[in-house]
Short mmCIF file of C-alpha atoms and ligand atoms in Angstrom, two decimals:
data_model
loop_
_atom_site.label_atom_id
_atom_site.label_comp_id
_atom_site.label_asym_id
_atom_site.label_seq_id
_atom_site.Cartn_x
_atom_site.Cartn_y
_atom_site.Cartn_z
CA UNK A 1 -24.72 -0.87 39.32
CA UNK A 2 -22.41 -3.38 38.53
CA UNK A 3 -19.04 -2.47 36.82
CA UNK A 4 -18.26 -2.96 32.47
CA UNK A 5 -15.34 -6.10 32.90
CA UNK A 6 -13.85 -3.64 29.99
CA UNK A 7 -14.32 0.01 29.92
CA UNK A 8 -11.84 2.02 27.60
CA UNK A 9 -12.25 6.16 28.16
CA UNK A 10 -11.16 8.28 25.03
CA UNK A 11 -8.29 6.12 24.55
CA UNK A 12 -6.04 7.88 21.96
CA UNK A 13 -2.73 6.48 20.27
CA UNK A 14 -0.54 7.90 17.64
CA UNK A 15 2.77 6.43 15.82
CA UNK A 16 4.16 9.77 14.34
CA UNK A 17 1.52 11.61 12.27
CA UNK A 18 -0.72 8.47 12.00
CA UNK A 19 -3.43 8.34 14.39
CA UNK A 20 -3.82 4.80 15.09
CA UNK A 21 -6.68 4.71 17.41
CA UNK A 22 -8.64 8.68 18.03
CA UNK A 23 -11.12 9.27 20.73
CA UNK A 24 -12.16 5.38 21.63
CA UNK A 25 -14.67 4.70 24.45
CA UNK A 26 -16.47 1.39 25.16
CA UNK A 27 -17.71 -1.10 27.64
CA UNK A 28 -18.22 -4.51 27.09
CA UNK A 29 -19.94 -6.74 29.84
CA UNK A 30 -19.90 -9.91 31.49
CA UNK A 31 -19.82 -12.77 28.81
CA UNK A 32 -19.81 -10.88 26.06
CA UNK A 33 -18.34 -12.05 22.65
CA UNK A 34 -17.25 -8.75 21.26
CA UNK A 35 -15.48 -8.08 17.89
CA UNK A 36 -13.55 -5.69 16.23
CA UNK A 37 -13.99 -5.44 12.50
CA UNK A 38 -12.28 -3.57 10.61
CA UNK A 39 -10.51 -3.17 6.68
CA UNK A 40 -6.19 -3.66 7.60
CA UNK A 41 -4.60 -0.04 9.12
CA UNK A 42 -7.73 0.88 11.06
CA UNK A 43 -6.37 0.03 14.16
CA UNK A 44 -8.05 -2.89 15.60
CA UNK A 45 -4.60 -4.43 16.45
CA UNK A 46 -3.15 -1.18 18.39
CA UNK A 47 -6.47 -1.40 19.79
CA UNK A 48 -6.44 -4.63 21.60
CA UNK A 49 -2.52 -3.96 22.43
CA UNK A 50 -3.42 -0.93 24.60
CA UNK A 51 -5.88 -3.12 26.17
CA UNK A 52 -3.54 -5.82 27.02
CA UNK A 53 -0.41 -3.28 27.96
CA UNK A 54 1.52 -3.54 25.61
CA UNK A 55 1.16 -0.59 23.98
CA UNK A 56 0.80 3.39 26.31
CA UNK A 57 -2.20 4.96 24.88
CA UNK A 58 -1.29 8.92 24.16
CA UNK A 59 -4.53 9.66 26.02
CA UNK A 60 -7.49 7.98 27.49
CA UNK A 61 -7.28 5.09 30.28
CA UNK A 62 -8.55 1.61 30.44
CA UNK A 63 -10.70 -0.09 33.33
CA UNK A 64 -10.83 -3.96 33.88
CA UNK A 65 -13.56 -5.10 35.87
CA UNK A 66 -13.81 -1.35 37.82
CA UNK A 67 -10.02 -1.50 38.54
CA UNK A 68 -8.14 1.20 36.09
CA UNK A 69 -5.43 -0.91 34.90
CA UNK A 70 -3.69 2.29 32.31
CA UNK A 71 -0.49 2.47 33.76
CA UNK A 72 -0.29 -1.80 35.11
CA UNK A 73 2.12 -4.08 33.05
CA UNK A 74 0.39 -6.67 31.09
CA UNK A 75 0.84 -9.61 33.85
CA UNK A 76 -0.75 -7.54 36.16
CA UNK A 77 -4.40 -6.79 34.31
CA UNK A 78 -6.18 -10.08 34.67
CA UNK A 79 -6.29 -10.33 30.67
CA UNK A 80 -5.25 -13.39 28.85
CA UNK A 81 -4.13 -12.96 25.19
CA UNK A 82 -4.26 -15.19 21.87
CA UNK A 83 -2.31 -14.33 18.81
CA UNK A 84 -2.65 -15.54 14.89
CA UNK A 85 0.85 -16.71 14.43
CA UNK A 86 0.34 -19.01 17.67
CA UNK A 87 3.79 -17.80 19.27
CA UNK A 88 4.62 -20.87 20.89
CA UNK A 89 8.13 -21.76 22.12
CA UNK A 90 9.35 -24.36 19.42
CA UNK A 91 11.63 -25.96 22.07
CA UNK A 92 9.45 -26.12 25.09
CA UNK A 93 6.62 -28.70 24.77
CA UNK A 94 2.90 -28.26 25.15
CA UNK A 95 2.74 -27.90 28.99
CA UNK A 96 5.72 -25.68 29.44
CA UNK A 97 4.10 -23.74 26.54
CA UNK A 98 0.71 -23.39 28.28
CA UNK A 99 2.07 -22.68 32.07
CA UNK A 100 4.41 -20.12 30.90
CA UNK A 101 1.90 -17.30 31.85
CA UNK A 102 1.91 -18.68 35.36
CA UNK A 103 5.72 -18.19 35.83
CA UNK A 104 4.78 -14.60 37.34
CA UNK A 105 2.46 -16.05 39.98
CA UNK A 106 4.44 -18.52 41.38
CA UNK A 107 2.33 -20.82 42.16
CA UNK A 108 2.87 -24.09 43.65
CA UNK A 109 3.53 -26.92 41.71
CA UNK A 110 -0.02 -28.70 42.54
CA UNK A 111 -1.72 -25.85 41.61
CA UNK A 112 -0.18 -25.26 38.47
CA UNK A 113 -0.78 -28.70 37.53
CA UNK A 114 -4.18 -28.42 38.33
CA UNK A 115 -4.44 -25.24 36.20
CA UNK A 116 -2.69 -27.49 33.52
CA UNK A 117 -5.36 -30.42 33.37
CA UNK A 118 -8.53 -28.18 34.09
CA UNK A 119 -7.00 -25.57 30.19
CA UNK A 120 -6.31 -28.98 28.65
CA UNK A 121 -9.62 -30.75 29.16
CA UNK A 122 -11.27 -27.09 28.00
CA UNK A 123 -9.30 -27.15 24.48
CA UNK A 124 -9.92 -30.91 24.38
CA UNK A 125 -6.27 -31.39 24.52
CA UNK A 126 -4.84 -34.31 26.83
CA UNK A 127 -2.72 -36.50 26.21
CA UNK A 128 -0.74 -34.24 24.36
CA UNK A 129 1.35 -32.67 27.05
CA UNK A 130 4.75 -33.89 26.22
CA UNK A 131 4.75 -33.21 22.68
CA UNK A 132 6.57 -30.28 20.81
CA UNK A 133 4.62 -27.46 18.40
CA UNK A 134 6.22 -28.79 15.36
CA UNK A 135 4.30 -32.32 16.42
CA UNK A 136 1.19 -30.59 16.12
CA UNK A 137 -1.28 -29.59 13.50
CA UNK A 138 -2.41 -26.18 13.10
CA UNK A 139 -5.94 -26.83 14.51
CA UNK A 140 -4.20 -28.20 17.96
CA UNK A 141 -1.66 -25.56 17.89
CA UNK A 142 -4.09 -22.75 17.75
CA UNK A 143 -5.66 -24.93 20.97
CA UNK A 144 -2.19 -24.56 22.84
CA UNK A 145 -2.29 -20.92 22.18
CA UNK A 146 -6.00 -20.86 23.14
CA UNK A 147 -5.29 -22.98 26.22
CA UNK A 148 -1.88 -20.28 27.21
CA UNK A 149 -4.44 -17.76 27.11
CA UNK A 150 -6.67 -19.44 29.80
CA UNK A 151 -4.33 -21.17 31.69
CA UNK A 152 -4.12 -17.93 34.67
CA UNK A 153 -7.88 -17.72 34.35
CA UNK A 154 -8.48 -14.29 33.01
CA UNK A 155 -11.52 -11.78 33.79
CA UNK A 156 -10.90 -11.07 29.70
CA UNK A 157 -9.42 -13.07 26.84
CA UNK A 158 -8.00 -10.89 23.89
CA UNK A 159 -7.93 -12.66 20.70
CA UNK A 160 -5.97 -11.32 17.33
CA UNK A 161 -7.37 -12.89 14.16
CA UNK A 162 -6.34 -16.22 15.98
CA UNK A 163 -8.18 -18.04 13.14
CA UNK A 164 -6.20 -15.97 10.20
CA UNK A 165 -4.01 -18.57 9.66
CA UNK A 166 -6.25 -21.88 9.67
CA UNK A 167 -7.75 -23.38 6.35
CA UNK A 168 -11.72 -22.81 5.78
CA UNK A 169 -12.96 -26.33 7.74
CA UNK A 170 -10.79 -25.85 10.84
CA UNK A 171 -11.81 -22.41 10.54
CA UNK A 172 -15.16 -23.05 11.17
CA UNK A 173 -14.67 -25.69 13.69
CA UNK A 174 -12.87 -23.79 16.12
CA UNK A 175 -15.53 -20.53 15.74
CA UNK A 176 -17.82 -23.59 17.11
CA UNK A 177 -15.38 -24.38 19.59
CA UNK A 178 -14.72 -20.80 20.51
CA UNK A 179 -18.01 -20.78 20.60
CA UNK A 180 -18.00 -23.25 23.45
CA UNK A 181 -15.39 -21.61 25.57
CA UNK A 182 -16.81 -18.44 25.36
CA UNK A 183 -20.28 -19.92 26.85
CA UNK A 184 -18.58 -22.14 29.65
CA UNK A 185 -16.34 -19.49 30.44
CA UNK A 186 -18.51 -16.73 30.80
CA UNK A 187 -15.72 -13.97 30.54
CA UNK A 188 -15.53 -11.22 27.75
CA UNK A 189 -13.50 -12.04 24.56
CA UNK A 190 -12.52 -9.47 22.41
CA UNK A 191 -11.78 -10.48 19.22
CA UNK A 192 -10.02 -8.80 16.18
CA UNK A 193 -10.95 -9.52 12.78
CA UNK A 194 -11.00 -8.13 9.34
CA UNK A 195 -13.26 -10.94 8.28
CA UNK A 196 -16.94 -9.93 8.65
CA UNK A 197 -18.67 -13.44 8.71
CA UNK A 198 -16.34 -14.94 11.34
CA UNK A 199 -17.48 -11.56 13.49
CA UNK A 200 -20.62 -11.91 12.30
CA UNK A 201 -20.71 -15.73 13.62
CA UNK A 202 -19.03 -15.39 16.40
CA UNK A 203 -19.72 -12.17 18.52
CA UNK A 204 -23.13 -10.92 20.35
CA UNK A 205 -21.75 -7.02 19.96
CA UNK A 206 -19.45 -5.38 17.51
CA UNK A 207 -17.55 -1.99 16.80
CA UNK A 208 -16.71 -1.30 12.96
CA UNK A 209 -13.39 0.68 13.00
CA UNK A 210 -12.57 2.70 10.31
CA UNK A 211 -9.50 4.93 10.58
CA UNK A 212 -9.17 4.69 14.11
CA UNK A 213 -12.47 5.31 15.19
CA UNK A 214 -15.52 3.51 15.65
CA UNK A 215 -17.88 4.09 12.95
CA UNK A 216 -20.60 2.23 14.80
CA UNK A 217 -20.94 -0.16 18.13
CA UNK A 218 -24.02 -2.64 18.68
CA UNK A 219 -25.34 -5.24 18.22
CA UNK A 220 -24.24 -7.41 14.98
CA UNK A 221 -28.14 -7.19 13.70
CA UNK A 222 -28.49 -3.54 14.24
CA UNK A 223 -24.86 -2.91 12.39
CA UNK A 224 -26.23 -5.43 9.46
CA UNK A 225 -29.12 -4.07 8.96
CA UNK A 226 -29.31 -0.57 10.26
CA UNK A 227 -25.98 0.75 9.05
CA UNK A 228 -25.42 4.31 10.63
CA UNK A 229 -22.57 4.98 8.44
CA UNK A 230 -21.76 5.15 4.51
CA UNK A 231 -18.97 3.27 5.59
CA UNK A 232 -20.59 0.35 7.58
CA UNK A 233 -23.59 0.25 4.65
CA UNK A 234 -20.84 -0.76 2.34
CA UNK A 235 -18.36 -2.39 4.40
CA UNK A 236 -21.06 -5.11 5.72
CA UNK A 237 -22.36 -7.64 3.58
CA UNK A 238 -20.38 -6.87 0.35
CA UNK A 239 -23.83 -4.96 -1.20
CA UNK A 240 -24.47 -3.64 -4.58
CA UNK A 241 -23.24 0.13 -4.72
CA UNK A 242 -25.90 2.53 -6.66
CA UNK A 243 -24.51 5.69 -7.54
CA UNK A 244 -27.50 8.10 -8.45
CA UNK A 245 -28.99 12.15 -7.89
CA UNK A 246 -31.66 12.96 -6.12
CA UNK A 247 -34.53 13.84 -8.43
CA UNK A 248 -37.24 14.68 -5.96
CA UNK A 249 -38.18 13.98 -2.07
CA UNK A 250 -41.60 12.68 -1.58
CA UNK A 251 -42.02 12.27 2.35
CA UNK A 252 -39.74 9.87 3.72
CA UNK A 253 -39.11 7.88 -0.22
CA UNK A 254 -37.04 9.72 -2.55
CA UNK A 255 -36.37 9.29 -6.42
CA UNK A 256 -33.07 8.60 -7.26
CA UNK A 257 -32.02 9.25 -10.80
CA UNK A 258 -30.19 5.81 -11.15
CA UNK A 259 -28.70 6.78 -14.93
CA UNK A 260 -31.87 7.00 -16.69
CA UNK A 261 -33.57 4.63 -14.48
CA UNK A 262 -35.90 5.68 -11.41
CA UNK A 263 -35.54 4.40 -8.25
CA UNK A 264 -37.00 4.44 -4.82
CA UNK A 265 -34.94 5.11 -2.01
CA UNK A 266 -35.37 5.71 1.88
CA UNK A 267 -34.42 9.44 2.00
CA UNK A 268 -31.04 10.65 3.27
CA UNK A 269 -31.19 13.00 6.18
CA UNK A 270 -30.39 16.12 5.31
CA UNK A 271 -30.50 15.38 1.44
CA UNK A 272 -32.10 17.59 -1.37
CA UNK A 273 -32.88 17.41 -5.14
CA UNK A 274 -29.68 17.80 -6.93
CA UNK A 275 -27.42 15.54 -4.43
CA UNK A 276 -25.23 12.71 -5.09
CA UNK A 277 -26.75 10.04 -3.28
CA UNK A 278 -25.28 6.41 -2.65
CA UNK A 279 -27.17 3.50 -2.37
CA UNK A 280 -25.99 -0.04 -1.30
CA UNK A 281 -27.78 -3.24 -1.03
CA UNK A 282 -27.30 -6.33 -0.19
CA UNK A 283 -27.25 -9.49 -2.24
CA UNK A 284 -30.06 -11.20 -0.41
CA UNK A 285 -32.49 -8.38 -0.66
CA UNK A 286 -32.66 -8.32 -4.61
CA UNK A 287 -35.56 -10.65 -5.69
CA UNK A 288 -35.38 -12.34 -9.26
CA UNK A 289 -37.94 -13.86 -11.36
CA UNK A 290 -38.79 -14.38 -14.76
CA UNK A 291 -40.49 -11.23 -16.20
CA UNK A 292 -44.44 -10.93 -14.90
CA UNK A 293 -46.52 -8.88 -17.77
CA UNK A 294 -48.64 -7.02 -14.50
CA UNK A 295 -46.95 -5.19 -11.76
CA UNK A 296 -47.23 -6.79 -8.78
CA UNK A 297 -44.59 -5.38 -6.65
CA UNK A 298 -46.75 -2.79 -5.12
CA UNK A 299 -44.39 0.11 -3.82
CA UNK A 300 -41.05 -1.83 -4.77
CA UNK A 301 -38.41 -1.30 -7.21
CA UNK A 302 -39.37 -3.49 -9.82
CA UNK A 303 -36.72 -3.41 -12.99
CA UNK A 304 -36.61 -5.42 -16.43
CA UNK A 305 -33.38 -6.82 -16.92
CA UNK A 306 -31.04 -9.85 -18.55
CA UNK A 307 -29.46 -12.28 -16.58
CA UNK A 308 -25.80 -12.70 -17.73
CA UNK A 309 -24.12 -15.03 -15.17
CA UNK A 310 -25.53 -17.32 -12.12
CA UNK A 311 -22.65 -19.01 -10.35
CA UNK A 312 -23.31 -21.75 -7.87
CA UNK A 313 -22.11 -21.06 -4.47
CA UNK A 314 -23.37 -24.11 -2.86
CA UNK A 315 -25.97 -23.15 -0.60
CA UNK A 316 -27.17 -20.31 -2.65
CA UNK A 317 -26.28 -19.01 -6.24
CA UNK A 318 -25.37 -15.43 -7.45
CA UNK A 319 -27.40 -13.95 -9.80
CA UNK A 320 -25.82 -11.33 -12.40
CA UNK A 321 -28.13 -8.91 -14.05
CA UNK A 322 -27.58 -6.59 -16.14
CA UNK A 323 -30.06 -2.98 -16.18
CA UNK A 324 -31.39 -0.99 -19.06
CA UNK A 325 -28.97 1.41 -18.19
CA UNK A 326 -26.08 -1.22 -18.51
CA UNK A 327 -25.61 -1.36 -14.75
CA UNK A 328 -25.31 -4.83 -13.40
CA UNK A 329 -26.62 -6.11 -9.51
CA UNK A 330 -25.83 -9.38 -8.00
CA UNK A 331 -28.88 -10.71 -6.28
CA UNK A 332 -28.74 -14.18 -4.68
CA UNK A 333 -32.95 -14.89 -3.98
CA UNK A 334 -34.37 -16.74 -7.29
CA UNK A 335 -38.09 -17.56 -7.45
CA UNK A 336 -38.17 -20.81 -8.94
CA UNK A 337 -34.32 -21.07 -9.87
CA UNK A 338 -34.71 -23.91 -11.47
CA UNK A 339 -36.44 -22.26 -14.48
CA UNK A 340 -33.78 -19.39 -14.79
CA UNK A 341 -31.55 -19.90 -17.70
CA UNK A 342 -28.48 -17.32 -18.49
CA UNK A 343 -29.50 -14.81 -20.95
CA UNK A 344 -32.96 -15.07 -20.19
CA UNK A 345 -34.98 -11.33 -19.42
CA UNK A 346 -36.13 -11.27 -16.17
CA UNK A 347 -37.04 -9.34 -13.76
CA UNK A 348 -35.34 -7.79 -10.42
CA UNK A 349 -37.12 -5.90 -7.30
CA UNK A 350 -36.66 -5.27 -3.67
CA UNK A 351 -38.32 -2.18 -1.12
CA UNK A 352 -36.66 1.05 -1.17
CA UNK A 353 -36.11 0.11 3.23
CA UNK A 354 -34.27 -3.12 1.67
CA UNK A 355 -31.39 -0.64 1.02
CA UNK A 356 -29.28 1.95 3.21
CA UNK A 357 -28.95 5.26 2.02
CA UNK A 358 -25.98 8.18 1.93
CA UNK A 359 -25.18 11.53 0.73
CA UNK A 360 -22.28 10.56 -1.37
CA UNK A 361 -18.83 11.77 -0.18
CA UNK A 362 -18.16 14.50 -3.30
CA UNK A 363 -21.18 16.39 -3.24
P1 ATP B 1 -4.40 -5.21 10.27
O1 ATP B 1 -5.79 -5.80 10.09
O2 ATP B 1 -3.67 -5.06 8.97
O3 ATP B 1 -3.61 -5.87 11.35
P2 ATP B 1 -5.18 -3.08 12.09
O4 ATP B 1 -6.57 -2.61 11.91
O5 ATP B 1 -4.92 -4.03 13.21
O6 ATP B 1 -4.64 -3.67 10.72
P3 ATP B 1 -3.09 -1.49 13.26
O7 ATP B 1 -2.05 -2.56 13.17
O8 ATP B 1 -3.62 -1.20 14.62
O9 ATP B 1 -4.29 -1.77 12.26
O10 ATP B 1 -2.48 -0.15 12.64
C1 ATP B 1 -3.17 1.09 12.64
C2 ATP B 1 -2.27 2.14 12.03
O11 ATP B 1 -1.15 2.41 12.89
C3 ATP B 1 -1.66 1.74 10.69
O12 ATP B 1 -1.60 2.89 9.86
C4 ATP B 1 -0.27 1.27 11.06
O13 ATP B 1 0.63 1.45 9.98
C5 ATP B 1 0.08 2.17 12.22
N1 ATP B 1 0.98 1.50 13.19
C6 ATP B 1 0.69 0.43 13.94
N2 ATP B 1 1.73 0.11 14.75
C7 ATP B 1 2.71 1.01 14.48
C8 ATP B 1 4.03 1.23 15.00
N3 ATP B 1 4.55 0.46 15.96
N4 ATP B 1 4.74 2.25 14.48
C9 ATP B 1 4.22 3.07 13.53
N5 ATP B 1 2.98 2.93 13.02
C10 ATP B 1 2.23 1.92 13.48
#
């Protein structure tokens, strides 16, 4: 069986009576584009530092490629590391800034050079060699910083929000372009980010963190649309929260008393009449349309309600309804939006499986 490139073993870390990262185990394979998502505090970034060697873990121990590297200074691991604010040396210029890494090898100077050309044609970079970080633009030094990461070619490439501090366009050119290196690369990257659609765009597998822990590993589709977690169900996707109590269980749908209104909900596991139950759904599952006199929605939730606000986002719109029972959802699938007009009754409705279901946290 061949070995994870990463495998962390109940790695533990804690900063006085905070416990930064508690009870973390993982492998991540060959080529794999894995993230780390998390809200700010739950320890992605202590995370990735124990990884590299920067920071002891309290507990646990961490394996690179079937070698454990726990107690190995960070030069020594075979791991290559990107930061968001860039880090580069304001008064070395772009080559002396990318070889630095290679210092601790000592390598001859043919070798480095080679190393040099073969980081610089990767980032799409030549030609700039010579010049100094403040004659670059933030796209090309996040490339340097990229390219200093490579240069010693790694058997893992840690990346912290490297994007973070990039405007929206260059943003999503370099998650092509990281992209790219990933695929010609064919090492790990681990990436840290708060920001759901760049993990969401970039990585095959992903841990939420929450608090230390990982609240759920897998694959991105699984964790978008088979949350595991109250906290991944409303941390993913930015859904409508429904707040209701369980009225009565029939089979695997429940009734949810949504404040006067009845809705139908996959049931919670180990859930009964009585409970507070929490219900979130995503934008994209809520279907509007102007109000049909016959039900057609045939085992959905199918609600009369106004629309109050539809703001263009492009390539969708939101849709702002507002309930009977003066609760509003934010839907973003119009039939026929063309015809919709703000004030307008219409009607909403999705599948009871089109949400994720919770006992609520104060029961
Ligand atoms: P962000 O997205 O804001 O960078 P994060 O998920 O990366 O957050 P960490 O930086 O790993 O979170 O921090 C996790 C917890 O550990 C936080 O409560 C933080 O205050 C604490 N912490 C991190 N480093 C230290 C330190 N050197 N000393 C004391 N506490 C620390």
């Amino acid at each position: 069986m061949t070995e994870p490139a990463l495998k962390l073993v109940q790695v533990e870390k804690t900063f006085g009576k905070v416990r930064a990262v508690d009870q973390v185990s993982l492998d991540v394979g060959q080529g794999e584009f894995f993230s780390l998502l998390g809200p700010s505090g739950s320890g992605k970034t202590t995370l990735l530092r124990i990884i590299a060697g920067l920071e002891t873990p309290g507990n646990g121990r961490v394996h690179v490629g079937g070698r454990d590297v726990t107690r190995l200074p960070p030069y020594a691991r075979g791991i290559g590391m990107v930061f968001q604010d860039f880090l580069l040396f304001p008064h070395k210029i772009v080559a002396e800034n990318i070889t630095f890494p290679l210092k601790m090898q000592k390598l001859p100077a043919s070798k480095k050079k080679e190393q040099l050309d073969w980081v610089l044609g990767l980032v799409r970079m030549e030609g700039f060699e010579n010049r100094y970080p403040h004659q670059l633009s933030g796209g090309q030094k996040q490339r340097v910083a990229l390219a200093r990461g490579l240069v010693a070619r790694p058997d893992i490439l840690l990346l912290d929000e490297p994007l973070a501090n990039l405007d929206l366009e260059l943003r999503k050119e370099m998650e092509v372009e990281m992209r790219r290196f990933q695929a010609e690369l064919e090492i790990p990257f681990i990436y840290v980010t708060h920001n759901q659609e760049e993990a969401l765009t970039l990585s095959s597998r992903m841990a939420v963190m929450h608090e230390g822990k990982f609240e759920q590993v897998g694959a991105k589709l699984d964790l978008y649309n088979r949350p595991n977690t109250r906290f991944v169900a409303s941390f993913l996707g930015s859904p409508n929260h429904i707040l209701g109590r369980m009225k009565r269980v029939e089979n695997d749908i429940a009734i949810l008393d949504w404040k006067g209104l009845d809705l139908r909900i996959p049931t919670p596991s180990n859930s009964k009449t009585g409970d507070k139950i929490d219900y979130f759904l995503k934008h994209e599952k809520i279907l509007i349309q102007p109000l049909r006199e016959a039900d057609l929605s045939r085992g959905k939730n199918r609600f009369e309600c106004t629309l109050r606000d539809i703001i263009f986002k492009g390539q969708h719109s939101d849709y702002f309804v507002v309930l009977k029972n003066g609760e509003e959802l934010v839907g973003s699938v119009a039939v026929d939006p063309q015809s919709l007009k703000i004030r307008q009754t219409v009607e909403v409705s999705w599948l009871p499986q089109d949400g994720d279901a919770f006992l609520a946290e104060n029961n």
